[in-house]
Short mmCIF file of C-alpha atoms in Angstrom, two decimals:
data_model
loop_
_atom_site.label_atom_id
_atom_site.label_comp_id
_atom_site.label_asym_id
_atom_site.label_seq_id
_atom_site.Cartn_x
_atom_site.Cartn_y
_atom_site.Cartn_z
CA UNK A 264 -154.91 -34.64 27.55
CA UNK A 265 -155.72 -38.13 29.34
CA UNK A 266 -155.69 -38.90 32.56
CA UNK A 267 -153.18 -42.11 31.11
CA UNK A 268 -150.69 -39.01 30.21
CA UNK A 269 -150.66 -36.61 33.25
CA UNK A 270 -150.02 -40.03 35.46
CA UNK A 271 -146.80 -41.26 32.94
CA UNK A 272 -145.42 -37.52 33.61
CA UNK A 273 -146.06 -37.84 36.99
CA UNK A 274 -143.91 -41.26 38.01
CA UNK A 275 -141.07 -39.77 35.46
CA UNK A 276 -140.29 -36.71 37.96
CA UNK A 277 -140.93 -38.58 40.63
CA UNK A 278 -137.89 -41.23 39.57
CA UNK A 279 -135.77 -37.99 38.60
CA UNK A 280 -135.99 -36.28 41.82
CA UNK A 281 -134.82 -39.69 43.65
CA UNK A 282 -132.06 -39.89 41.12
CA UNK A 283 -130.55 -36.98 41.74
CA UNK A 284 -131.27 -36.89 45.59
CA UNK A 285 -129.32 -40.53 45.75
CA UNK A 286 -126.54 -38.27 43.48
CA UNK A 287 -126.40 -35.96 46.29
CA UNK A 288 -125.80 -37.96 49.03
CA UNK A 289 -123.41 -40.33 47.51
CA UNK A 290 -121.00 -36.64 46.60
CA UNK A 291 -121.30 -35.54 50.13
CA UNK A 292 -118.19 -37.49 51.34
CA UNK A 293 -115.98 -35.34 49.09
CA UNK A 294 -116.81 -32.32 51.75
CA UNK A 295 -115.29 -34.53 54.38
CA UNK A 296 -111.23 -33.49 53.81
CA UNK A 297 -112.05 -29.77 54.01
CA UNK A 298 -112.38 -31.09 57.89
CA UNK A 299 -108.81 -32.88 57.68
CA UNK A 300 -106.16 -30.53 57.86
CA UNK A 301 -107.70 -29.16 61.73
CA UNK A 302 -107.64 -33.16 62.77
CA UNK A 303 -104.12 -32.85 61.85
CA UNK A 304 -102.72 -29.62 63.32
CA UNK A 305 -102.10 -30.58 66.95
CA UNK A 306 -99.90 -33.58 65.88
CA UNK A 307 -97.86 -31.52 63.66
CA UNK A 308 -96.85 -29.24 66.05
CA UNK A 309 -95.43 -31.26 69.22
CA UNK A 310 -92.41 -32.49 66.64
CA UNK A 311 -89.65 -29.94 67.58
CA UNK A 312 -86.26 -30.03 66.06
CA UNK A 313 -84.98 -28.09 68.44
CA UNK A 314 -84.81 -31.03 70.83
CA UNK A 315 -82.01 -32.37 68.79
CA UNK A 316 -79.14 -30.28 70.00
CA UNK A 317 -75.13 -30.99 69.08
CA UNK A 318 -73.73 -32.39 71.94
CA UNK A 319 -70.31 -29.96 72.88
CA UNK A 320 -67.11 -31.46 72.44
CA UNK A 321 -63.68 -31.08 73.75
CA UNK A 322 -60.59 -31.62 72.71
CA UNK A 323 -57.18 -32.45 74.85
CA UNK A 324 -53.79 -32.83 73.01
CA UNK A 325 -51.07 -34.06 74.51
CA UNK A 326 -47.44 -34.22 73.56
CA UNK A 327 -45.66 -37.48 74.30
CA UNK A 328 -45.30 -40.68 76.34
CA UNK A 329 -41.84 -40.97 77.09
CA UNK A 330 -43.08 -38.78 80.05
CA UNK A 331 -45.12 -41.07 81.80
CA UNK A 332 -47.14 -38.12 83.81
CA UNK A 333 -49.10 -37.42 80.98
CA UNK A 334 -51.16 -40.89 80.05
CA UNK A 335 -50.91 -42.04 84.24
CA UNK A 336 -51.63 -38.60 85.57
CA UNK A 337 -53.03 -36.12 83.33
CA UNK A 338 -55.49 -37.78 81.35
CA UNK A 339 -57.04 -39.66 83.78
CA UNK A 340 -57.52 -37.17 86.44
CA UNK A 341 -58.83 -34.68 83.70
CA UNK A 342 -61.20 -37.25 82.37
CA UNK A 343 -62.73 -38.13 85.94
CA UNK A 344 -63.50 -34.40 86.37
CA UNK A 345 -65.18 -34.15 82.95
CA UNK A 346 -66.99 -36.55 84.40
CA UNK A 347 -67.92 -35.74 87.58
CA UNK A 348 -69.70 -32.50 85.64
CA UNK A 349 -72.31 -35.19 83.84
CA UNK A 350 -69.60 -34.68 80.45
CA UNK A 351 -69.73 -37.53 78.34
CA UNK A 352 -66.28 -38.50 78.02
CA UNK A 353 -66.56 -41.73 75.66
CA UNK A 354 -68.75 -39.95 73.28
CA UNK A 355 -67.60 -35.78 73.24
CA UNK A 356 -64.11 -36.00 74.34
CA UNK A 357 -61.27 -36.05 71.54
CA UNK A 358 -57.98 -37.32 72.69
CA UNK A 359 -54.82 -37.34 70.90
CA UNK A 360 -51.07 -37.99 71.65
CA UNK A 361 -48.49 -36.80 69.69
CA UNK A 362 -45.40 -38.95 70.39
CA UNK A 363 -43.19 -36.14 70.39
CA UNK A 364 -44.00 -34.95 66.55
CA UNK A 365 -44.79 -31.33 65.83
CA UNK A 366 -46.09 -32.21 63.09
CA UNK A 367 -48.45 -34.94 64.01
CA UNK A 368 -49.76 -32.71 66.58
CA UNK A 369 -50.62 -30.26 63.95
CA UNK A 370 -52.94 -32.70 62.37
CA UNK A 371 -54.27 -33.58 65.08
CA UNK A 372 -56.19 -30.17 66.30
CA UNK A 373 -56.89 -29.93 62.70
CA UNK A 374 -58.51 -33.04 63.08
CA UNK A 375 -60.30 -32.11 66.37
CA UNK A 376 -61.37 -28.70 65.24
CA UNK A 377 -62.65 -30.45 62.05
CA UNK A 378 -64.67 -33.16 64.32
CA UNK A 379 -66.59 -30.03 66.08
CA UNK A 380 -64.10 -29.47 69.16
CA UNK A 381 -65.17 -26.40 71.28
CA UNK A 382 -62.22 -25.84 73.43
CA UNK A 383 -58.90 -27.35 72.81
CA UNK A 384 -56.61 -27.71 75.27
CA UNK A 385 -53.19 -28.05 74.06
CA UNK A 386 -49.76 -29.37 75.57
CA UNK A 387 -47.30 -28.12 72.86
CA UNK A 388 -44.84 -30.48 71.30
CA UNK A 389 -43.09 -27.53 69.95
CA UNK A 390 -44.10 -24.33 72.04
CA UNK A 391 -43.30 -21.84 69.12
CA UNK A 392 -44.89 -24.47 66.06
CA UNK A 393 -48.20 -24.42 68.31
CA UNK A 394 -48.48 -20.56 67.50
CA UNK A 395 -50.14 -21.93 64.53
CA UNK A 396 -52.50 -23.91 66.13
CA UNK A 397 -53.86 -21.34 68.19
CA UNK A 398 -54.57 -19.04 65.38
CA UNK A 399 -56.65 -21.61 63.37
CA UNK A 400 -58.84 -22.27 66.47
CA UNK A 401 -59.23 -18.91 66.61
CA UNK A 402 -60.10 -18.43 63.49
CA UNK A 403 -63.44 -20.54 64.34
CA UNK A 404 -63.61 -18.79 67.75
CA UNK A 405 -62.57 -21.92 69.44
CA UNK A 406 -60.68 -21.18 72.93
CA UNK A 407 -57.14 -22.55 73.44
CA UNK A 408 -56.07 -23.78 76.97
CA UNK A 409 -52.28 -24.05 77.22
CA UNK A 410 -51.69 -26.89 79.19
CA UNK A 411 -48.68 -27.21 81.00
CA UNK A 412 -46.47 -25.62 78.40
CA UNK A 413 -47.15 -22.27 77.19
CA UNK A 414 -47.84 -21.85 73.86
CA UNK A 415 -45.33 -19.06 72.49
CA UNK A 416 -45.86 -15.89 69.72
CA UNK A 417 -49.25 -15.87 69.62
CA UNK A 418 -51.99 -13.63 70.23
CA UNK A 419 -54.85 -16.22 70.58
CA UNK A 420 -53.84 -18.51 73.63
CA UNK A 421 -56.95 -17.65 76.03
CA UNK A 422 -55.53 -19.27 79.04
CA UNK A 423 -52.24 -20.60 80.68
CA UNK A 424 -52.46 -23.68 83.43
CA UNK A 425 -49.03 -25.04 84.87
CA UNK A 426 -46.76 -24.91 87.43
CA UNK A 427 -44.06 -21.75 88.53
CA UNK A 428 -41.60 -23.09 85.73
CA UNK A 429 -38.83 -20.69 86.82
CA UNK A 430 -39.30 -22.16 90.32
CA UNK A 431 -39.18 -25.76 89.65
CA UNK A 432 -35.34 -25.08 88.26
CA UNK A 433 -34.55 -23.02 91.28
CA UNK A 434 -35.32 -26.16 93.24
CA UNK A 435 -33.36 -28.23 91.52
CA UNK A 436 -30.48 -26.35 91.76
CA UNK A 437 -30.87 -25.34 95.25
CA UNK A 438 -31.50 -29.01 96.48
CA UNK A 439 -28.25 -30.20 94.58
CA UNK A 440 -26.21 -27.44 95.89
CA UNK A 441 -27.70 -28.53 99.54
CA UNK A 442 -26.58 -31.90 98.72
CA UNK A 443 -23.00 -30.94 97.66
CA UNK A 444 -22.65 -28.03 100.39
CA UNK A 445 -19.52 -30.03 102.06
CA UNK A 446 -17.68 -30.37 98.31
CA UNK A 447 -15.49 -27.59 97.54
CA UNK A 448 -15.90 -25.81 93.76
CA UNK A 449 -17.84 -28.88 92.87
CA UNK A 450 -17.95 -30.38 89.25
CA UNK A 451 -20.76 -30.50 87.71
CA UNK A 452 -22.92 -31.58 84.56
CA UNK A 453 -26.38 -30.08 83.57
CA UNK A 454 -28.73 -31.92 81.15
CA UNK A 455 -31.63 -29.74 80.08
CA UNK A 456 -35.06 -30.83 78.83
CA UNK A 457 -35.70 -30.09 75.39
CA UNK A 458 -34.79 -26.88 73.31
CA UNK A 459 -38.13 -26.96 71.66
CA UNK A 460 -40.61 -27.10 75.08
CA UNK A 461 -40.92 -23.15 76.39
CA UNK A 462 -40.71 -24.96 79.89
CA UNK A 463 -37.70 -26.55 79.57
CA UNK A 464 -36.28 -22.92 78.88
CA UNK A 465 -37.71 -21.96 82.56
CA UNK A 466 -36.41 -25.01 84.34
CA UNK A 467 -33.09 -23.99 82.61
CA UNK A 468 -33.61 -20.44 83.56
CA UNK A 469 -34.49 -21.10 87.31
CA UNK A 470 -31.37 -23.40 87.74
CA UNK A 471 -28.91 -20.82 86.33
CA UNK A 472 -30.18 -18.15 88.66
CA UNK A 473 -28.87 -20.03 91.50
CA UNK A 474 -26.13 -21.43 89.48
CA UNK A 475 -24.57 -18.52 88.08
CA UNK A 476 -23.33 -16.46 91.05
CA UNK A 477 -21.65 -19.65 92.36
CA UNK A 478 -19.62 -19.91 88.92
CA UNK A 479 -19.45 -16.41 89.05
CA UNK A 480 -17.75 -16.87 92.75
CA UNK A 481 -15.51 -20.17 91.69
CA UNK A 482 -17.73 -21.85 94.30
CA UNK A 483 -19.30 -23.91 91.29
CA UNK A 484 -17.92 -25.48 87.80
CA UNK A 485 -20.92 -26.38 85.58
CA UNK A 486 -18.21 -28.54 83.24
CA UNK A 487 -20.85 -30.01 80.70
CA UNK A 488 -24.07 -28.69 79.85
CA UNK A 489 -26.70 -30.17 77.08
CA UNK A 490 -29.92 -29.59 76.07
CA UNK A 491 -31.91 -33.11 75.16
CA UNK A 492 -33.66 -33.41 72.00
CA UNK A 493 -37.06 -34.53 72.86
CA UNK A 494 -36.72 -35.05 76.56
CA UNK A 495 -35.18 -38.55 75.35
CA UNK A 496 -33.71 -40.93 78.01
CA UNK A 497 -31.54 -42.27 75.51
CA UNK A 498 -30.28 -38.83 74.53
CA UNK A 499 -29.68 -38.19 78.21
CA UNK A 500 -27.81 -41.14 78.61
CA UNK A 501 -25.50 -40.80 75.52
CA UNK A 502 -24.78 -36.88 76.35
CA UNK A 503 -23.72 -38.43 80.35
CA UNK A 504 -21.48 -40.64 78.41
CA UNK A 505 -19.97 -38.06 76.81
CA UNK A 506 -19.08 -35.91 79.85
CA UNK A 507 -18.09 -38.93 82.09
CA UNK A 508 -14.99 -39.57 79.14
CA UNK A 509 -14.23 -36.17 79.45
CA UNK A 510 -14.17 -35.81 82.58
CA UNK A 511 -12.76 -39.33 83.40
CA UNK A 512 -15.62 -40.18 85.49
CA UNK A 513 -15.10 -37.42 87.97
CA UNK A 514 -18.51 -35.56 88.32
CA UNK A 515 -19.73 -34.21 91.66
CA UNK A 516 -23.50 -33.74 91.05
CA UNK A 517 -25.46 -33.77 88.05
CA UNK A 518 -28.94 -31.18 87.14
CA UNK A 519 -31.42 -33.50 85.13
CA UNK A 520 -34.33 -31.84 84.19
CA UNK A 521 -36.57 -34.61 84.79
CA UNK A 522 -37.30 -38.22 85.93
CA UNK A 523 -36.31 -39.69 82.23
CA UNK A 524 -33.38 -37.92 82.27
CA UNK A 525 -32.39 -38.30 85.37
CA UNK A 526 -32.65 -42.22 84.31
CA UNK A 527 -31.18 -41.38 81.39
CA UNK A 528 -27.81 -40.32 83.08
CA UNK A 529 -28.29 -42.97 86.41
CA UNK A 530 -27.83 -45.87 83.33
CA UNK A 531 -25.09 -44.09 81.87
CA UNK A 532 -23.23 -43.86 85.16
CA UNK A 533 -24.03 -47.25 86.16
CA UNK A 534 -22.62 -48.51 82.57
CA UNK A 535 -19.42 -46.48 83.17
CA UNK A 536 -18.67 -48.90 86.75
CA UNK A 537 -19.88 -46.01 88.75
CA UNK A 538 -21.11 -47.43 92.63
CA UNK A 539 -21.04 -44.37 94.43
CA UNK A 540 -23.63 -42.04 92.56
CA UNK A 541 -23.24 -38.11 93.02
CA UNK A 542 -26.08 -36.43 93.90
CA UNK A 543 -28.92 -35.69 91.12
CA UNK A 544 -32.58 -33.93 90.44
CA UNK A 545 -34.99 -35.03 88.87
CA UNK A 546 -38.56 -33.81 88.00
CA UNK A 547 -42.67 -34.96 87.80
CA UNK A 548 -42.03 -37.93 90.79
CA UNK A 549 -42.21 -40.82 88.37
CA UNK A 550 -41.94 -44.04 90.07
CA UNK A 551 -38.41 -44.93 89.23
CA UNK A 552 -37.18 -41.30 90.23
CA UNK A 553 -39.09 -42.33 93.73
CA UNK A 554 -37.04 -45.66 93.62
CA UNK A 555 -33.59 -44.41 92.87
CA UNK A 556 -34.33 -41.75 95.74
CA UNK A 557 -34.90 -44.57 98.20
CA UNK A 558 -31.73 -46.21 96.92
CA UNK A 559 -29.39 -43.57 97.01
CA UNK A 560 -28.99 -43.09 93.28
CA UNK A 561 -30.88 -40.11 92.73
CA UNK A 562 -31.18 -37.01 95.19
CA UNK A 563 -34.51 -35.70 94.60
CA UNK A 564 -37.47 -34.82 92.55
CA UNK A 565 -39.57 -32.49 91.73
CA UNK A 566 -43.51 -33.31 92.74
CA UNK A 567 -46.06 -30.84 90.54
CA UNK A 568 -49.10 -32.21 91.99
CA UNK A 569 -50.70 -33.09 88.35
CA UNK A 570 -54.06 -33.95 89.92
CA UNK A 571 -55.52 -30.14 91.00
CA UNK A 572 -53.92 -29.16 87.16
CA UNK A 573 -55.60 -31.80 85.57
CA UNK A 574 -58.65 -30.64 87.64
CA UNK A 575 -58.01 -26.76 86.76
CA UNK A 576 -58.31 -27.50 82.89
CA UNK A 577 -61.10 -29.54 83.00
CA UNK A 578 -63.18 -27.05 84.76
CA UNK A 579 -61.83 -24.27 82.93
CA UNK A 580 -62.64 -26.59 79.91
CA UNK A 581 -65.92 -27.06 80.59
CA UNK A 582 -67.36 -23.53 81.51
CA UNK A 583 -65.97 -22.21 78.27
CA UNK A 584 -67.53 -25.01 76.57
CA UNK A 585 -70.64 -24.74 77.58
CA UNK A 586 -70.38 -20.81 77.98
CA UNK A 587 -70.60 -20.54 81.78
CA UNK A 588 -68.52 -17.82 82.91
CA UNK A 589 -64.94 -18.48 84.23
CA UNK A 590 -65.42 -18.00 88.20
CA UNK A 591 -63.55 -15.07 89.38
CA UNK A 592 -60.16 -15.99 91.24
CA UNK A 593 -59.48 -18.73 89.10
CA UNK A 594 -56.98 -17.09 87.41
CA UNK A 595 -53.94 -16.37 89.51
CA UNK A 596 -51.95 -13.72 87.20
CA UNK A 597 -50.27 -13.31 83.55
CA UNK A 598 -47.20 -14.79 82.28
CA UNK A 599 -45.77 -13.49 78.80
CA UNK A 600 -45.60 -15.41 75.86
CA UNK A 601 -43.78 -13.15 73.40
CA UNK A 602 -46.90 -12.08 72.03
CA UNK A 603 -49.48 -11.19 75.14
CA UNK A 604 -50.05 -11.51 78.84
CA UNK A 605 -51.54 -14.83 79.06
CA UNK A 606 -54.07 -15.03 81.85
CA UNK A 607 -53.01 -17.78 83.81
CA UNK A 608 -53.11 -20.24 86.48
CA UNK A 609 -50.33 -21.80 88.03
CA UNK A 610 -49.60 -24.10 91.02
CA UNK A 611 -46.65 -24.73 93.45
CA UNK A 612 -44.19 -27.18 92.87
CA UNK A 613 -42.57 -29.48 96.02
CA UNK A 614 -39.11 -30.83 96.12
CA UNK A 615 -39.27 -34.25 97.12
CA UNK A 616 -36.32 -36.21 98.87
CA UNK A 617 -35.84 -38.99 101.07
CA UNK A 618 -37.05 -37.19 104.34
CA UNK A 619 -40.55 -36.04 102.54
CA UNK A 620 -42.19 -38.93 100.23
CA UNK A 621 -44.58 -39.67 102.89
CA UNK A 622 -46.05 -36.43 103.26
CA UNK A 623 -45.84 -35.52 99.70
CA UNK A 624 -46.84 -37.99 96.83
CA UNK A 625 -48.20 -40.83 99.15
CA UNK A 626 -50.05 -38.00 101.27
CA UNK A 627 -51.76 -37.06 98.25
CA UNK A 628 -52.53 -40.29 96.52
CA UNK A 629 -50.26 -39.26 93.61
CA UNK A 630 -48.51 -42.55 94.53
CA UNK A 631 -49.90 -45.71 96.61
CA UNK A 632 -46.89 -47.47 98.61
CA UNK A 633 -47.68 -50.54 96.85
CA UNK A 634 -46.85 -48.30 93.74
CA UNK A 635 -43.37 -48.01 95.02
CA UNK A 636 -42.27 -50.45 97.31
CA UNK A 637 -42.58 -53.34 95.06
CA UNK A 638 -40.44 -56.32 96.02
CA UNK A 639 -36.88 -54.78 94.70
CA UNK A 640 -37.51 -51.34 97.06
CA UNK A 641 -39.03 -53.00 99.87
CA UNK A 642 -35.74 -52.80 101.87
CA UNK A 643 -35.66 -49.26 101.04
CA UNK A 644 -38.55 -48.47 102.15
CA UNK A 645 -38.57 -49.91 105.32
CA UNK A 646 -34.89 -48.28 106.19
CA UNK A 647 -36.64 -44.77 104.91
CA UNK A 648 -40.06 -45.46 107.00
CA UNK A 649 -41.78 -45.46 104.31
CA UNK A 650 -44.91 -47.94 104.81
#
């Protein structure tokens, strides 16, 4: 063969061999992604979704406002200690009022339980109808707190807080009796809270145990006696009509459960041309109840110092929220619901008169003097020192 030949075959492997060596480099960028996924490790691993926890929520349910305790005192006092724990109270609190309707109360911790509540703690409307309440929470493990009424036949109420019930109606009854000590066989008329509220029972029971041996002794006539649907003022007021007709106006003391009550029967005395007023209780140191002390128109009170309950539940609240156990003390004994022992916790109640405001509800702060002396009790207060 020529030389011509052996040079043509030459160049031709020559220009394959560059071919295919620019073929290889221009493929070698498809070995670049096996490298990828360890770029892209680290990354993927600092996003934890654990970081996004469910905040814990709370739930309190209250039962009415006619009382005015409950939206002045007891939610205010029990927010600011939420509070003061770093609880966000705009954002994980659920608050509800029932306005005095079983009911409505029943949707409510449905409601609340629904919206992720934790711990509800419940003021009964009905004492008995909240049975059911307490056994749905249960039924999602959800603590109940019975809050100042005590939640009756049922087995799933985890804790009690209130006052000594039975001793807030011995009080009454012993301060009117004090009152009407130079009255012989006094007349008088008892108007109970309402039928459905387990407390009103105690108040009821207390007063009757001091009560009863008088009547028993013809030292004492109890000549009317009602029990007041709903704790209503107006209810109060019609049922004092009705005993000062029968009784032609001639009533020696009256027992009123509470405050509203108590103003309840003051307006029905007043409408009937009454000037003298006959000594009366009262109960939870509203303002007006303060007032008509001052003026003579109502005998005394009874001061539950809502602040250090308030307090109480919203502690107790929050450690079983947030599963911190209970500290040990806290609860003070057991009080029977029909059903179980109910741990509990309950405070002292004061009788407030004339000769103690001072040193009771303005002592504490329940009550500023400004709260009470306005311009129609400043008179009043200065004749009872109050300042």
């Amino acid at each position: 063969m020529s030389r011509k030949f052996w040079y043509s075959l030459f160049v031709l492997l020559v220009v394959t061999a560059t071919a295919l060596a620019a073929c290889g480099t221009a493929a070698t960028p498809t070995a670049a992604p096996t490298e990828a996924p360890a770029a892209t490790t680290a990354p993927a691993a600092t996003t934890a979704p654990a970081a996004t926890t469910a905040p814990v929520k709370i739930a309190i349910l209250l039962p009415e406002t006619k009382t005015a305790r409950y939206e002045s005192q007891d939610l205010p006092n029990f927010k600011a200690e939420l509070t003061a724990k770093g609880f966000d109270v705009a954002d994980d609190l659920i608050y509800s009022n029932a306005n005095q309707d079983a009911s409505a109360q029943q949707q409510q911790a449905e409601a609340a339980l629904t919206n992720g509540a934790k711990v509800l703690v419940l003021d009964p409307v009905d004492s008995a109808a909240a049975a059911a309440i307490a056994d749905a929470a249960a039924q999602q493990n959800v603590p109940v707190i019975s809050y100042d009424r005590l939640i009756t036949g049922s087995k799933n109420v985890s804790y009690y807080i209130s006052f000594d019930n039975v001793k807030v109606g011995e009080l009454q009854a012993t301060a009117l009796m004090t009152a009407l000590s130079g009255v012989t066989n006094p007349t008088i008329v008892m108007i109970n809270g309402s039928p459905t509220d387990n407390n009103a029972k105690l108040f009821k029971q207390g007063a009757h145990s001091v009560f009863d041996p008088l009547v028993a002794a013809g030292k004492l006539t109890i000549a009317k006696e009602y029990d007041t649907p709903d704790w209503s003022p107006d209810e109060a007021q019609t049922e004092m009509t009705q005993a000062l007709t029968a009784l032609n106006n001639k009533v020696d003391g009256v027992y009123a459960a509470n405050d509203g009550t108590a103003g309840g029967a003051y307006a029905a005395m007043k409408a009937a041309g009454i000037t003298k007023f006959p000594p009366m209780t009262g109960q939870d140191a509203q303002t007006d109840g303060i007032q008509r002390i001052l003026t003579g128109e109502q005998y005394m009170t009874v001061y539950k110092a809502i602040k250090p309950e308030a307090v109480a539940a919203a502690d107790l609240a929050y450690d079983l929220a947030t599963g911190t156990a209970v500290p040990s003390g806290t609860v003070t004994g057991t009080t029977n619901n029909g059903s179980i022992d109910v741990p509990s916790i309950l405070l002292t109640p004061v009788a407030v008169t004339i000769n103690n405001i001072e040193t009771t509800v303005i002592a504490d702060g329940f009550w500023k003097v400004s709260d009470i002396c306005t311009a129609d009790f400043a008179t009043a207060c200065t004749a009872a020192g109050v300042k």
